XYZ file of C-alpha atoms in Angstrom:
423
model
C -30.701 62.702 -10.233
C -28.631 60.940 -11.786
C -24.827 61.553 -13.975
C -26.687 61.654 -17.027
C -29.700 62.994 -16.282
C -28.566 66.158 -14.540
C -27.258 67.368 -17.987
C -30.042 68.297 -18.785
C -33.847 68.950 -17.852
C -36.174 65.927 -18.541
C -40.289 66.243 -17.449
C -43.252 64.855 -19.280
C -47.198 65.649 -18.599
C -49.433 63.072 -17.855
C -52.787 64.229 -18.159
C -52.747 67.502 -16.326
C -49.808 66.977 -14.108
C -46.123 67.524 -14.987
C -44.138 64.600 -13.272
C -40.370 64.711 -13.349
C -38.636 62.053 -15.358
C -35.793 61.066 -13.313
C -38.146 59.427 -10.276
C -39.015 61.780 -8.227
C -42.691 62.125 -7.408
C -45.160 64.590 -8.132
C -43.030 68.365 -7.698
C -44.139 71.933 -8.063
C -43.906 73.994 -11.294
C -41.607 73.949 -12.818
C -37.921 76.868 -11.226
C -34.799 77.044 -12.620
C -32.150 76.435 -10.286
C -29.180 78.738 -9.712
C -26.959 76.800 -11.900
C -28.979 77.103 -14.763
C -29.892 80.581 -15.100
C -28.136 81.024 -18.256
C -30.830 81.728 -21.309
C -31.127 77.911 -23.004
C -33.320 77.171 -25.602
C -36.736 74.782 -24.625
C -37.390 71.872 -26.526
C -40.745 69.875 -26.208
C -41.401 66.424 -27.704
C -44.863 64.902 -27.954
C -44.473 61.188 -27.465
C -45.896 58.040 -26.696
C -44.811 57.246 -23.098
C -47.301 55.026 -22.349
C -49.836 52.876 -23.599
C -50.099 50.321 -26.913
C -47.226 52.454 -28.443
C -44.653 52.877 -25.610
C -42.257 50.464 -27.896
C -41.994 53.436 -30.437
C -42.468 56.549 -27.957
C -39.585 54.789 -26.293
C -37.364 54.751 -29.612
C -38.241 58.542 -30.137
C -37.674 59.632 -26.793
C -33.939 57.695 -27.126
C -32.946 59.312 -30.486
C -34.598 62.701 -28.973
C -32.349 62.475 -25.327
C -29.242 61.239 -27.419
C -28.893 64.606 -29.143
C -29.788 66.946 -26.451
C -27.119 65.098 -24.375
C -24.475 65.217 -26.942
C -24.962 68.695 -28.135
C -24.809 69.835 -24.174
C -21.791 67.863 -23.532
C -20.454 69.947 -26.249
C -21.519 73.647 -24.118
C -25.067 73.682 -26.563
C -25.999 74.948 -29.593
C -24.054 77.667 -31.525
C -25.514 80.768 -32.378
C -23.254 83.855 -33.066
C -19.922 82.249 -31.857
C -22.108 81.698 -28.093
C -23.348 78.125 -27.316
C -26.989 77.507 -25.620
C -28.118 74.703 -23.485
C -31.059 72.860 -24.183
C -33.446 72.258 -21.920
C -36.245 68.950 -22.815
C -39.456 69.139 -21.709
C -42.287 66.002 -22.508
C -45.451 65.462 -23.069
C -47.297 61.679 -23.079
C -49.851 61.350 -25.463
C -50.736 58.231 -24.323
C -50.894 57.151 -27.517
C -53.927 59.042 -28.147
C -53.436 61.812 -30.892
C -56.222 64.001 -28.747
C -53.642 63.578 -26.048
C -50.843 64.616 -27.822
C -52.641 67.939 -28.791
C -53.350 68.665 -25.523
C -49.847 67.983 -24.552
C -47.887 69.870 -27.291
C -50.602 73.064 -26.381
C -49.357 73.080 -22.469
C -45.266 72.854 -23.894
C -46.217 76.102 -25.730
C -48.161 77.404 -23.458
C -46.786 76.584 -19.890
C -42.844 75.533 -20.761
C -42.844 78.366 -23.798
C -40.729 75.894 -26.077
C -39.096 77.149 -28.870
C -39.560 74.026 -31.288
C -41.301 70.970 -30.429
C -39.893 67.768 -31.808
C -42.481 65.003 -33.238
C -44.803 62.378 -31.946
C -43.804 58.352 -32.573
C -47.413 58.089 -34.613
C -48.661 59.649 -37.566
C -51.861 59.792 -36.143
C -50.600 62.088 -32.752
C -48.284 64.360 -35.803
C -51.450 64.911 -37.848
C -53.227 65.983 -34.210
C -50.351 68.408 -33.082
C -49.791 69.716 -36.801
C -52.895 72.315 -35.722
C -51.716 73.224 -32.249
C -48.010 74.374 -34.128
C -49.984 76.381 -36.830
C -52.211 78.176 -33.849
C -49.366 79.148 -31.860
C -47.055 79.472 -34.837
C -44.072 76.914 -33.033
C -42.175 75.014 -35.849
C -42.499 71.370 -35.009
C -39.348 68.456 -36.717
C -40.873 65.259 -36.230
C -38.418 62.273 -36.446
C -40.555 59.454 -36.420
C -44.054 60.180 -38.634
C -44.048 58.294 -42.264
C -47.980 58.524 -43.159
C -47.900 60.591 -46.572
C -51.641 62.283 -45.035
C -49.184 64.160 -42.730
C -47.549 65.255 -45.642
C -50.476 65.962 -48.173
C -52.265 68.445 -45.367
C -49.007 70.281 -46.582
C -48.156 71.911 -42.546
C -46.473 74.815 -42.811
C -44.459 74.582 -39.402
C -44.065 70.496 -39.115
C -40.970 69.018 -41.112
C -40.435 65.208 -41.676
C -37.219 63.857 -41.427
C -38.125 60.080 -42.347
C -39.595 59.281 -46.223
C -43.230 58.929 -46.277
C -43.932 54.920 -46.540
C -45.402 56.046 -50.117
C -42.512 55.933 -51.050
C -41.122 53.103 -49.339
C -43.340 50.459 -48.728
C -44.048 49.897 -52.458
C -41.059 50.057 -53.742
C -39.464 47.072 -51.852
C -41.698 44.791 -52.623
C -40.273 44.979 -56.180
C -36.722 44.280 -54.366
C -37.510 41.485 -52.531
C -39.693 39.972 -55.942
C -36.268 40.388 -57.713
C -34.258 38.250 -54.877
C -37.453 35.070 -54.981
C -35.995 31.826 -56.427
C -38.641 30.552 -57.562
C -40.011 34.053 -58.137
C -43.223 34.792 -56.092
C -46.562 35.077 -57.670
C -49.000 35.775 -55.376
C -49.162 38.135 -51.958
C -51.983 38.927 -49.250
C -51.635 42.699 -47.244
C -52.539 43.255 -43.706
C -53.391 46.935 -42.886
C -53.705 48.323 -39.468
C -56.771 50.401 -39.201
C -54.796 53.867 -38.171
C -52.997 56.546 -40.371
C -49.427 55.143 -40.525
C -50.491 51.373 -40.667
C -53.147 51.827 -43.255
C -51.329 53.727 -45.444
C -48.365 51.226 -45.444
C -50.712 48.378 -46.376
C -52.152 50.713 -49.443
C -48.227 51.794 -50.465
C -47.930 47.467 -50.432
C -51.252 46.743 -52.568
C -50.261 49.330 -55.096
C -46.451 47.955 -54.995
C -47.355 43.916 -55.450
C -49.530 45.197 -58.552
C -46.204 46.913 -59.791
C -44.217 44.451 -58.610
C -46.464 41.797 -61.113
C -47.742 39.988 -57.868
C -51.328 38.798 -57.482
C -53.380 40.465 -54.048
C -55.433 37.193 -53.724
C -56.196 38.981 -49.955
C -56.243 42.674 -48.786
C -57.182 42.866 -45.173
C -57.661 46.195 -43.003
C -57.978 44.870 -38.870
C -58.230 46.514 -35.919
C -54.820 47.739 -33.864
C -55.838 45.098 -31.049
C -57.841 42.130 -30.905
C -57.676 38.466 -32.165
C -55.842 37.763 -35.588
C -56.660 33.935 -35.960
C -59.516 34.618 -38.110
C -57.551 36.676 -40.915
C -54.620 34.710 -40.396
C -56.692 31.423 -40.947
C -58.448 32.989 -44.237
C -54.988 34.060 -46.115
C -53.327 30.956 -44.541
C -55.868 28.930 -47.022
C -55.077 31.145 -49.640
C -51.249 30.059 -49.359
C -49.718 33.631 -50.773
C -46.091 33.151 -51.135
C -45.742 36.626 -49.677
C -47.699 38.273 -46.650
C -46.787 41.777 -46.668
C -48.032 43.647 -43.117
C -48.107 47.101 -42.524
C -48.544 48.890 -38.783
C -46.589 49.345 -35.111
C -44.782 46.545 -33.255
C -47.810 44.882 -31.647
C -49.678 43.755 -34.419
C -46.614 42.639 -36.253
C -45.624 40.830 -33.459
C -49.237 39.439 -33.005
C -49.530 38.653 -36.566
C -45.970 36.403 -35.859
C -47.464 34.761 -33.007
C -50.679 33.727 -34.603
C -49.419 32.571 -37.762
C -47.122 30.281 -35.651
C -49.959 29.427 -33.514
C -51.490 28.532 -37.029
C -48.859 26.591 -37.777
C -48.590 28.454 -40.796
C -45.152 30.313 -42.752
C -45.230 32.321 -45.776
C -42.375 31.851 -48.112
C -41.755 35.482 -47.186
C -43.067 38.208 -44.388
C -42.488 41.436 -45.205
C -43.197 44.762 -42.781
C -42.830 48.230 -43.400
C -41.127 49.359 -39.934
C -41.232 47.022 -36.554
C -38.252 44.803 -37.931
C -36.260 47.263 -36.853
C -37.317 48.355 -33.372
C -34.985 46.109 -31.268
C -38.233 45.208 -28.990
C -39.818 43.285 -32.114
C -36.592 40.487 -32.109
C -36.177 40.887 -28.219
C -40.076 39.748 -27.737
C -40.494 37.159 -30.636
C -37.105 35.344 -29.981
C -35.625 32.954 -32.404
C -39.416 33.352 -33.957
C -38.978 36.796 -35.652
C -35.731 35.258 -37.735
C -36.667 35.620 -41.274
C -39.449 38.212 -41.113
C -38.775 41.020 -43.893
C -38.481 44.751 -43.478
C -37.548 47.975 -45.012
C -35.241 50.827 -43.465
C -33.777 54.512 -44.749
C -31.004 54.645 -42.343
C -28.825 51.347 -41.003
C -25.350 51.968 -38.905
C -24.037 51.020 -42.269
C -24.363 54.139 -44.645
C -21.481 55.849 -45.588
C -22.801 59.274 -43.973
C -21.260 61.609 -41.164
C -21.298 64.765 -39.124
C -19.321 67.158 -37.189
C -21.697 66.188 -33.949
C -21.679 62.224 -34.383
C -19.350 61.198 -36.358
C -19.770 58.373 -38.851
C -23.491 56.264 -38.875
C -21.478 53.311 -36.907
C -19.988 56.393 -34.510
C -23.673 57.095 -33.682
C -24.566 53.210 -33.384
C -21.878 52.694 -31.352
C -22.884 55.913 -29.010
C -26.776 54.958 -28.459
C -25.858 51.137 -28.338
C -23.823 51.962 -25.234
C -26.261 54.604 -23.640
C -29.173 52.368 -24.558
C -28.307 48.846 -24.997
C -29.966 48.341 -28.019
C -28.906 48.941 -31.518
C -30.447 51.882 -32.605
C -33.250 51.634 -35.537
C -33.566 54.288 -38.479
C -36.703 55.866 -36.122
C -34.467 56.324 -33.066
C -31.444 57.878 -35.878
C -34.190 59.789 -37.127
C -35.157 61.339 -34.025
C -31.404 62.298 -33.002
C -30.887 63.905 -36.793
C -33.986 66.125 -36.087
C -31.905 67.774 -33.442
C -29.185 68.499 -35.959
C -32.174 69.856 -37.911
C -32.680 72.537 -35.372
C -29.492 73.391 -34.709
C -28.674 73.933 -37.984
C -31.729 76.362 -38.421
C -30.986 78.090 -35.107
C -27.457 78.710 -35.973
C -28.554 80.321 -39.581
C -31.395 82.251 -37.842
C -28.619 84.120 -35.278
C -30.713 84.590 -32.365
C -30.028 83.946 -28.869
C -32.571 81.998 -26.264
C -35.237 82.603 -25.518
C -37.178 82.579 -28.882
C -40.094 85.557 -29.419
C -42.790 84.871 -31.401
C -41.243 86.373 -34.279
C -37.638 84.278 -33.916
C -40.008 81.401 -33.776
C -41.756 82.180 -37.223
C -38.009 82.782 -38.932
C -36.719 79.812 -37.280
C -39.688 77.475 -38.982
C -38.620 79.367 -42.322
C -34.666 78.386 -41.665
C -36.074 75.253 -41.099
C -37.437 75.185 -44.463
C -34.195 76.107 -46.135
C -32.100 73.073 -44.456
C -30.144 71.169 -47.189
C -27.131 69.147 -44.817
C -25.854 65.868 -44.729
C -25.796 64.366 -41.670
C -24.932 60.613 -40.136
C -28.628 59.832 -40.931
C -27.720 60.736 -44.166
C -29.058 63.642 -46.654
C -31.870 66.039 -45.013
C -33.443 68.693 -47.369
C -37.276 69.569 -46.997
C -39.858 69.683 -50.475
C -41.399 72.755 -50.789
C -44.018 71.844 -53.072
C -46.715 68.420 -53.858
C -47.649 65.675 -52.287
C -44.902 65.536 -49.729
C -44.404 68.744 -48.883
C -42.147 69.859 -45.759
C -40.801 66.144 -46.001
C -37.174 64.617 -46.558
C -37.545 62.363 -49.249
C -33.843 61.984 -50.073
C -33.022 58.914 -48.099
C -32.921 55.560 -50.285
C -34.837 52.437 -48.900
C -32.922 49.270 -48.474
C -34.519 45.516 -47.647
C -33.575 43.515 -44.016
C -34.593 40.703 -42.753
C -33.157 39.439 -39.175
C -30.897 36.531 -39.267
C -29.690 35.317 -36.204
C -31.610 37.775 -34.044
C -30.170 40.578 -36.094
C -30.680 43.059 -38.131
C -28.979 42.866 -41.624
C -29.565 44.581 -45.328
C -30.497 41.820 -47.700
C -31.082 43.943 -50.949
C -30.676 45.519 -53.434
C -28.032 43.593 -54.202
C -25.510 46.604 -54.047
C -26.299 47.550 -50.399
C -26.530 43.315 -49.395
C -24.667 42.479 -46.070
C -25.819 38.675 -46.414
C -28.360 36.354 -48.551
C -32.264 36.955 -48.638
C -33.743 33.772 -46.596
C -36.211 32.772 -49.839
C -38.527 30.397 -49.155
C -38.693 30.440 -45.374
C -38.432 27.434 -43.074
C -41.284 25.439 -41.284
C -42.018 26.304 -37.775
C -40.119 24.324 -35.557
């Protein structure tokens, strides 16, 4: 095992067999050894580990690992002037949401976890949100942004990321305000799955705000061939093409429009821009393409755990390699989430059913600022048990990198307006 894996306990389920992380093959249930008989509190995350959305499971599981090591380099999580361990246990959807309901049922079942942490997809969170009301285990989930997950109104799942509601729309009047000559006209692409659909929705309802004609509104599958859509709104010659699901189609919808030989003035998606996988597979091809984020290593936020949002950056750039993205700083803040609550609620690992009822109502009560920024949970409407407080702000990669374009008061460089000609 290695340095940093031996802090602390890493296994995922795939299928029906538990499989240890750190490389080992196939192993029995799961014993404590001898040096870590001391009570620590279980956390399981439901994630995408393999399959179409491993990009994303892989942020999640980052941002997830990043805390637990952190807060057990620092002896655990306080309760009552004692600090607890944490011990991570995993379960693979597969990027299947049935999957991940399965999974998060055998962490409460057969690890006993006292909070799970969230699924990458919206789709796997609104599967799980059941399996946490059955067996009455509080679930934070760093990562989900479809308002449906929201609008079921869960009583033991909390959101740390904004719904794309209330994202998606709203920068498309940003990035209207920073056209020269202003854009008219825009076509949406909508992945047909929770997340992705929505986003293309929280776009058609922003261009109409935003005074922009939809001359094109397309819903396509996750996978499959994109030429034909991308020859239709390619004759239609929108000045914007606004796109809304995970990192393959965006990147497929890249690759076919230069296959087209065809460039908006402007491209514009809700989240991949920022997963560091998008610019590492497109190369020099993903400079210019639009996004929006609630968290860059920019914002003038801190912690007591962390430090400053560039302390954090810093810390998962050199664990990782990659810049973190607001889904990965999401992920880590959910931690802080729960040990927050757990310090408030007073009790000591391991969880009874009871602690884990009053922990999902501490949960409920957080109001902290953290390097992520502000966290506090609505408790009533549309987006209810989610942290709406973060502000959006519009990127677009330059260079191969990430940088805040607008509004104008959060601008690190220019907004690239009209974009280039393939090369």
């Amino acid at each position: 095992m290695s340095k940093n894996n031996a802090r602390f306990s890493r296994r995922t389920f795939l299928g029906g067999s538990a499989v240890a992380l750190a490389g080992s093959t196939l192993s029995m249930p799961f014993v404590r050894t001898a040096h870590a008989q001391a009570p620590t509190f279980k956390a399981g995350v439901i994630t995408s580990l393999s399959g179409e959305n491993i990009f994303g499971g892989n942020l999640t599981k980052r941002g997830y690992d990043l805390w637990a090591e952190v807060v057990n380099e620092k002896g655990g999580v306080e309760v009552g002037g004692e600090r607890f361990k944490v011990d991570m246990f995993y379960g693979d959807d597969q990027s299947n949401p049935a999957t991940g309901a399965d999974a998060a049922e055998r962490l409460i079942v057969q690890n006993e976890v006292d909070v799970l942490f969230g699924p990458y997809t919206s789709g796997s969170t609104i599967a799980v949100q059941p399996i946490c009301q059955k067996y009455q285990v509080p679930m934070i989930s760093g990562s989900a942004e479809s308002p449906n997950v929201w609008k079921a109104k869960p009583e033991f799942n909390f959101g740390i990321i904004p719904s794309v509601d209330t994202t998606s729309g709203l920068s498309l009047g940003v990035l209207v305000g920073m056209t020269n000559p202003k854009a008219k006209t825009i076509a949406v692409i909508g992945v047909n799955e929770p997340f992705s659909k929505e986003t293309g929705e929280g776009f058609q309802r922003g261009a109409k705000e935003a005074g922009l004609e939809v001359v094109a509104y397309e819903l396509v599958p996750a996978a499959g061939d994109l030429t034909p859509v991308m020859s239709k709104i390619a004759a239609l010659n929108p000045d914007i093409v606004a796109v809304g699901g995970h990192e393959e189609p965006l990147i497929n919808v890249v690759k076919t429009s230069k296959s087209l030989n065809y460039r908006p003035k402007a491209l514009i998606m809700h989240y991949g821009v920022t997963n560091p996988a998008f610019a590492q597979t497109l190369g020099a091809d993903a400079d210019g393409t639009s996004g929006v984020a609630v968290w860059l290593p920019t914002v003038p936020y801190k912690d007591d755990v962390f430090g400053t949002a560039q302390d954090y950056a810093a810390l998962a750039q050199k664990k990782s390699g990659h810049e973190p993205d607001y889904t990965e700083a999401g992920c880590s803040a959910s931690g802080l989430v729960f040990a927050d609550a757990a310090k408030r609620l007073g009790k000591k690992p391991s969880l009874s059913p009871e602690d884990r009822v009053a922990l999902k109502d501490a949960i409920a009560d957080t109001d902290i600022t953290t390097f992520y920024g502000p966290i506090k949970f609505e408790k009533e409407g549309d987006h209810y048990h989610d942290n709406i407080q973060p502000v959006p702000v519009m990127i677009q990669i330059q260079g191969g990198k990430t940088v805040a374009v607008g509004p104008k008061e959060a601008a690190a460089a220019e907004f690239i307006y009209p974009l280039p000609s393939w090369k």
